[in-house]
Amino acid sequence: MTQPLAILVTGLTKNYGTFEAVRGLDFEVATGEVFGLLGPNGAGKTTTVEILEGIRQRTAGDVRVLDYDPDKQKNQLKDRIGVCLQATNLPDKIKVIEALQLFGALYSRMLQPDDLLKRLQLEDKREAFYSTLSGGQKQRLAIALGLINDPSLLFLDEPTTGLDPQVRLEIHALLNELRNEKRTILLTTHYIQEAEALCDRVAIVDSGKIIAIGTPRQLQDRSASRSTIEIQCEQTLNGLTIPDWPEATQTNLSEDGHRLTVSSTRPARTLVDIVKWVDAEGVELQDVHLARPTLEDVFIELTGKRLRD
Amino acid sequence: MNAYLTLIKIDIRLAFRQRIVIFSNYLMPLLFFFVFAQAFRASQGGAILQVVAMVIVIGILGNGLIGAGIRAAQEREANILRRYKVAPISPLPLLVASTVTGLVVYLPCVLGILALATWRYGMAPIPNLASMLIFVVLGVVALRSIGLLVASVVNSTQENAIIVQIIYMAMLFLSGATLPVQIFPNWLLVVTQFIPATWLMTGLQGIMLRHETLLQNWQAAGAMLLTAAVGLLLCVKLFRWEKEEKMRPAAKLWLVAVLLPFVLLGTWQARTKENVAKTRVLSRELARSRTSLIRNARIFVGDGRVIENGAILVKAGKIANVYEGAAPDPKSLNAEPIEAAGKTVLPGLIDMHVYAAAAAQRNLAAYLYSGVTAVESVGDDAAHAREMKTIVNGGQKPGAELFTAGQVLVAHSPAEARHQVDALAQTGVSAIEVLSGFNTATLNAISKQAHADRVPLVIHTITARDVIDALRVHADGIDHGSMQDHITDDNFADMAKLGITYDPSLSAAEAAKGNVNLLNRSLVQQVVLPATLAAARNSIHTDGTANLGIARDNLLRAYRAGVPVITGSDAGIPLVFHGPTVQHEMQLWVEAGIPSQVALRAATLNAAKALNAATRIGSIEPGKEATLLIVDGNPLQDIKATEAISLVMFKGENVDRSDLLQDSRSR
């Protein structure tokens, strides 16, 4: 990588008493990159992010964020980063514009609050009290607060958790815009689609460890063995001997014999073989479906766990 | 700096948007104000100052403990503080903003209450307003520190509410902010000295009622400043941004640290009882500040004049007005009416000559009980007398005003005499008292020095010869005159010309004859302990030298010569008991042929003049202290009426006579 690193983490651990929340993380985030930490609840994502933000002390390991040590140069670091915490609130009776002025005043530099409101489509709510905002508006305000100091690095901890799907899409659009501004973003999520849609690279975290890291595509490819072909036939295939195709790893026939599922390391090749065989047997083909593995499949394959939605 | 200003600005805006803030900072104090003003009859005098102090303290408690404490804990619980954690600031700006906001929100309430008290209840302007406001600011800051610290050491809003309520209630009820502390027994008063709000209360009252400065309240101000500083420091140290961060239960002990200045003050007070005394003084000042109108009374002015039907307006401890004929409606004067039809109002009586144990508080209480409102005591130990003066004249304990002449002079040479006079004068004695029998040179030296020190010289004479000696050295007063020799009319003419006072002490002459009837006087039996009376009855003896007839004759001729006569009883000698002394002395005078009004004047204005106190006491005139004796009947016709006491007023306080001797009688 030629660009300087925004984040460099080596051997990071964090213990709460005897409980090891983070158990030796290594990763780096390049400047301008959107990096996702994907994992189930309790995987150690939030702990990791809070250590990077300088609000939690690490137990061991080396951490550099924007070339600062978050434990030792807290305030310099905090001044340069933007943070959108998972669970925060503002006083009920604070106006949107006041919240921006208030938090802006705490930093050495500050964007024009009105510009931010416009960008986050909150200009109508400029004078509204916080308590009157909808969930999506509150989240947009939280992101606006994270941007108030024009940070070079933005942390988003579960930015869409608890929001309804429509609002989630809005936030995704917003984050894509931020991404286009070439801001470095580190986000945590337990939504696979979110990571797929937003992140340049993803680290899958489970039980305090990174179990896979790479672009969403790389992660999927790593699990290519699990691409599956599914055919639907008019007649039953029961009674026929299903051949042993060279690249096929697993074959499954439904009980009624109408649906055949085949996993393959070379799905394109196997597909041709299947179609040929069906044709030769004189069976009428109704439908063919080729499924690449999702990040979720990768996750399940790697962890043996399901991500809760 | 920008961070501080913005935080403060928005904090203030947020505060004013909260209904609870408006309610607890403005509406509630206002409500308390009007209720207390009614309950304490604030329109009738100085009680308004107490009401103002009470309401201000209640407001400070609410603003500090509930306003600062509860809000801080709530913001943490609601994940609001969390948001600040990711910003590059320390907790200090947040804490400072909270405190400044508290002040900005609360100070208008103080000013509003002061304005209301002035405009609606006629409160006089407070001369030390700056001291008072600074004191209030210190109070708010200290109480907010305590509130914030409570929030810092608790783990939930519930815990917070419990601790805040304990502190709030204790402060509310024990500090004098709601319950008048006058009703507290002494031990409880000592307990209250550990409570910051008590110091707030006594400080505010001292500043408003007694016109004290901030400096005079340095203990309270210092303790509050220390509490504020320690509290703020601990808050920064213990600050938690998130509810997930829990505190050990032992962390609550930090509360003791922040209250430490007051723990120390309280412990100190448990020994010195200074502030306890101040509390007593303040309640006395309050009692003295009532406005009352004594009406339909016969008034003996003191200078000999008599108003057959008049009224006296008493305000702030002073006589504000004397009306002849019908008085205005008490309501229009905001005064409590005191009906005195058929009664006579006299200036408080003065005994110019009492002895030894006179300075004991019980004796001074007995005098006050009997309407003898000032005594000059001879022969007391200077330090003890000074202490008694502070306690009684200061208002800590009730009693007649004490003037002390100090030790009777015993000198062997003119030089020694001069030195002794000077030393006595330095201690602030009201007179230099010497017994006759000094040689001429020494007596001259004494006289010269006393005059140089501007202290009246009073000579206790026995023989006619002593009187002549006293005249020669220009004494200012002659006590006893002579009970064995006839003093010449020439001598009396000289005394009249020189304005030398004459105190015949007929009581002493009579007592010397062992008159057992003196034990049967009603007032004597009221004020003297039964055991003392019994002992006196068993030890009656007579002293041969005194002759009441000669003493009477001397007095009568002194009066006729125009000598300023004054009443002194020699109380402290056998059969002359501290208490209703002047009444009996006047009876002896009247029996000797002195007109009642002359005897009364001798016991009031003349005596006050001899004490150099006539600008304050001795007559019923506007501007003088409202120290009065109201008796049934007309002592101008029957001097014994002076014993039929209806009411004693001392510096404006309607003295509760039934309570005066309570403590010592039960002991």
PDB file of C-alpha atoms in Angstrom, chain A residues 50 53 55-56 75 78-79 83 85 87-91 93-95 98 101-103 105-107 129 145-146, chain B residues 2-3 6-7 9-11 13-14 17-19 75 78-90 242:
ATOM      1  CA  GLU A  50     -13.651   2.301  21.571  1.00  0.00           C
ATOM      2  CA  GLU A  53     -11.293   6.136  19.700  1.00  0.00           C
ATOM      3  CA  ILE A  55     -12.154   6.158  25.273  1.00  0.00           C
ATOM      4  CA  ARG A  56     -11.113   2.729  26.506  1.00  0.00           C
ATOM      5  CA  ASN A  75      -7.135  14.579  23.219  1.00  0.00           C
ATOM      6  CA  LYS A  78     -10.153  12.882  19.675  1.00  0.00           C
ATOM      7  CA  ASP A  79      -9.775  16.276  18.088  1.00  0.00           C
ATOM      8  CA  VAL A  83     -17.332   9.301  16.239  1.00  0.00           C
ATOM      9  CA  LEU A  85     -21.431   5.957  19.051  1.00  0.00           C
ATOM     10  CA  ALA A  87     -25.988   4.289  22.064  1.00  0.00           C
ATOM     11  CA  THR A  88     -25.993   7.975  22.766  1.00  0.00           C
ATOM     12  CA  ASN A  89     -28.577  10.524  23.473  1.00  0.00           C
ATOM     13  CA  LEU A  90     -28.847  14.255  23.687  1.00  0.00           C
ATOM     14  CA  PRO A  91     -30.926  16.300  26.065  1.00  0.00           C
ATOM     15  CA  LYS A  93     -34.783  20.087  24.823  1.00  0.00           C
ATOM     16  CA  ILE A  94     -31.652  20.778  22.815  1.00  0.00           C
ATOM     17  CA  LYS A  95     -32.240  22.112  19.314  1.00  0.00           C
ATOM     18  CA  GLU A  98     -27.506  23.918  19.209  1.00  0.00           C
ATOM     19  CA  GLN A 101     -22.773  24.368  17.918  1.00  0.00           C
ATOM     20  CA  LEU A 102     -22.235  22.759  21.298  1.00  0.00           C
ATOM     21  CA  PHE A 103     -20.123  19.863  20.115  1.00  0.00           C
ATOM     22  CA  ALA A 105     -17.134  24.256  20.193  1.00  0.00           C
ATOM     23  CA  LEU A 106     -15.272  21.381  21.780  1.00  0.00           C
ATOM     24  CA  TYR A 107     -12.933  20.912  18.781  1.00  0.00           C
ATOM     25  CA  PHE A 129     -35.896  19.837  19.733  1.00  0.00           C
ATOM     26  CA  LEU A 145     -22.063  15.462  15.097  1.00  0.00           C
ATOM     27  CA  GLY A 146     -19.402  12.956  14.093  1.00  0.00           C
TER      28      GLY A 146
ATOM     29  CA  ASN B   2     -14.853  28.883  23.532  1.00  0.00           C
ATOM     30  CA  ALA B   3     -15.805  25.438  24.818  1.00  0.00           C
ATOM     31  CA  THR B   6     -20.649  27.605  24.438  1.00  0.00           C
ATOM     32  CA  LEU B   7     -21.288  24.951  27.064  1.00  0.00           C
ATOM     33  CA  LYS B   9     -24.617  29.349  26.936  1.00  0.00           C
ATOM     34  CA  ILE B  10     -26.395  26.217  25.816  1.00  0.00           C
ATOM     35  CA  ASP B  11     -26.623  24.846  29.348  1.00  0.00           C
ATOM     36  CA  ARG B  13     -30.801  27.811  27.460  1.00  0.00           C
ATOM     37  CA  LEU B  14     -31.541  24.186  28.257  1.00  0.00           C
ATOM     38  CA  ARG B  17     -36.551  25.169  28.819  1.00  0.00           C
ATOM     39  CA  GLN B  18     -37.096  22.787  31.729  1.00  0.00           C
ATOM     40  CA  ARG B  19     -40.322  23.258  33.588  1.00  0.00           C
ATOM     41  CA  GLU B  75     -27.685  12.613  31.969  1.00  0.00           C
ATOM     42  CA  ALA B  78     -29.675   8.537  29.650  1.00  0.00           C
ATOM     43  CA  ASN B  79     -26.367   8.108  27.781  1.00  0.00           C
ATOM     44  CA  ILE B  80     -26.093  11.833  27.240  1.00  0.00           C
ATOM     45  CA  LEU B  81     -22.743  12.245  28.973  1.00  0.00           C
ATOM     46  CA  ARG B  82     -21.382   9.431  26.825  1.00  0.00           C
ATOM     47  CA  ARG B  83     -21.487  11.651  23.782  1.00  0.00           C
ATOM     48  CA  TYR B  84     -19.066  14.099  25.396  1.00  0.00           C
ATOM     49  CA  LYS B  85     -16.636  11.320  26.093  1.00  0.00           C
ATOM     50  CA  VAL B  86     -15.526  11.072  22.467  1.00  0.00           C
ATOM     51  CA  ALA B  87     -14.850  14.813  22.307  1.00  0.00           C
ATOM     52  CA  PRO B  88     -11.473  16.206  23.333  1.00  0.00           C
ATOM     53  CA  ILE B  89     -12.533  17.667  26.676  1.00  0.00           C
ATOM     54  CA  SER B  90     -12.148  16.864  30.360  1.00  0.00           C
ATOM     55  CA  GLU B 242     -21.248   6.067  31.224  1.00  0.00           C
TER      56      GLU B 242
END
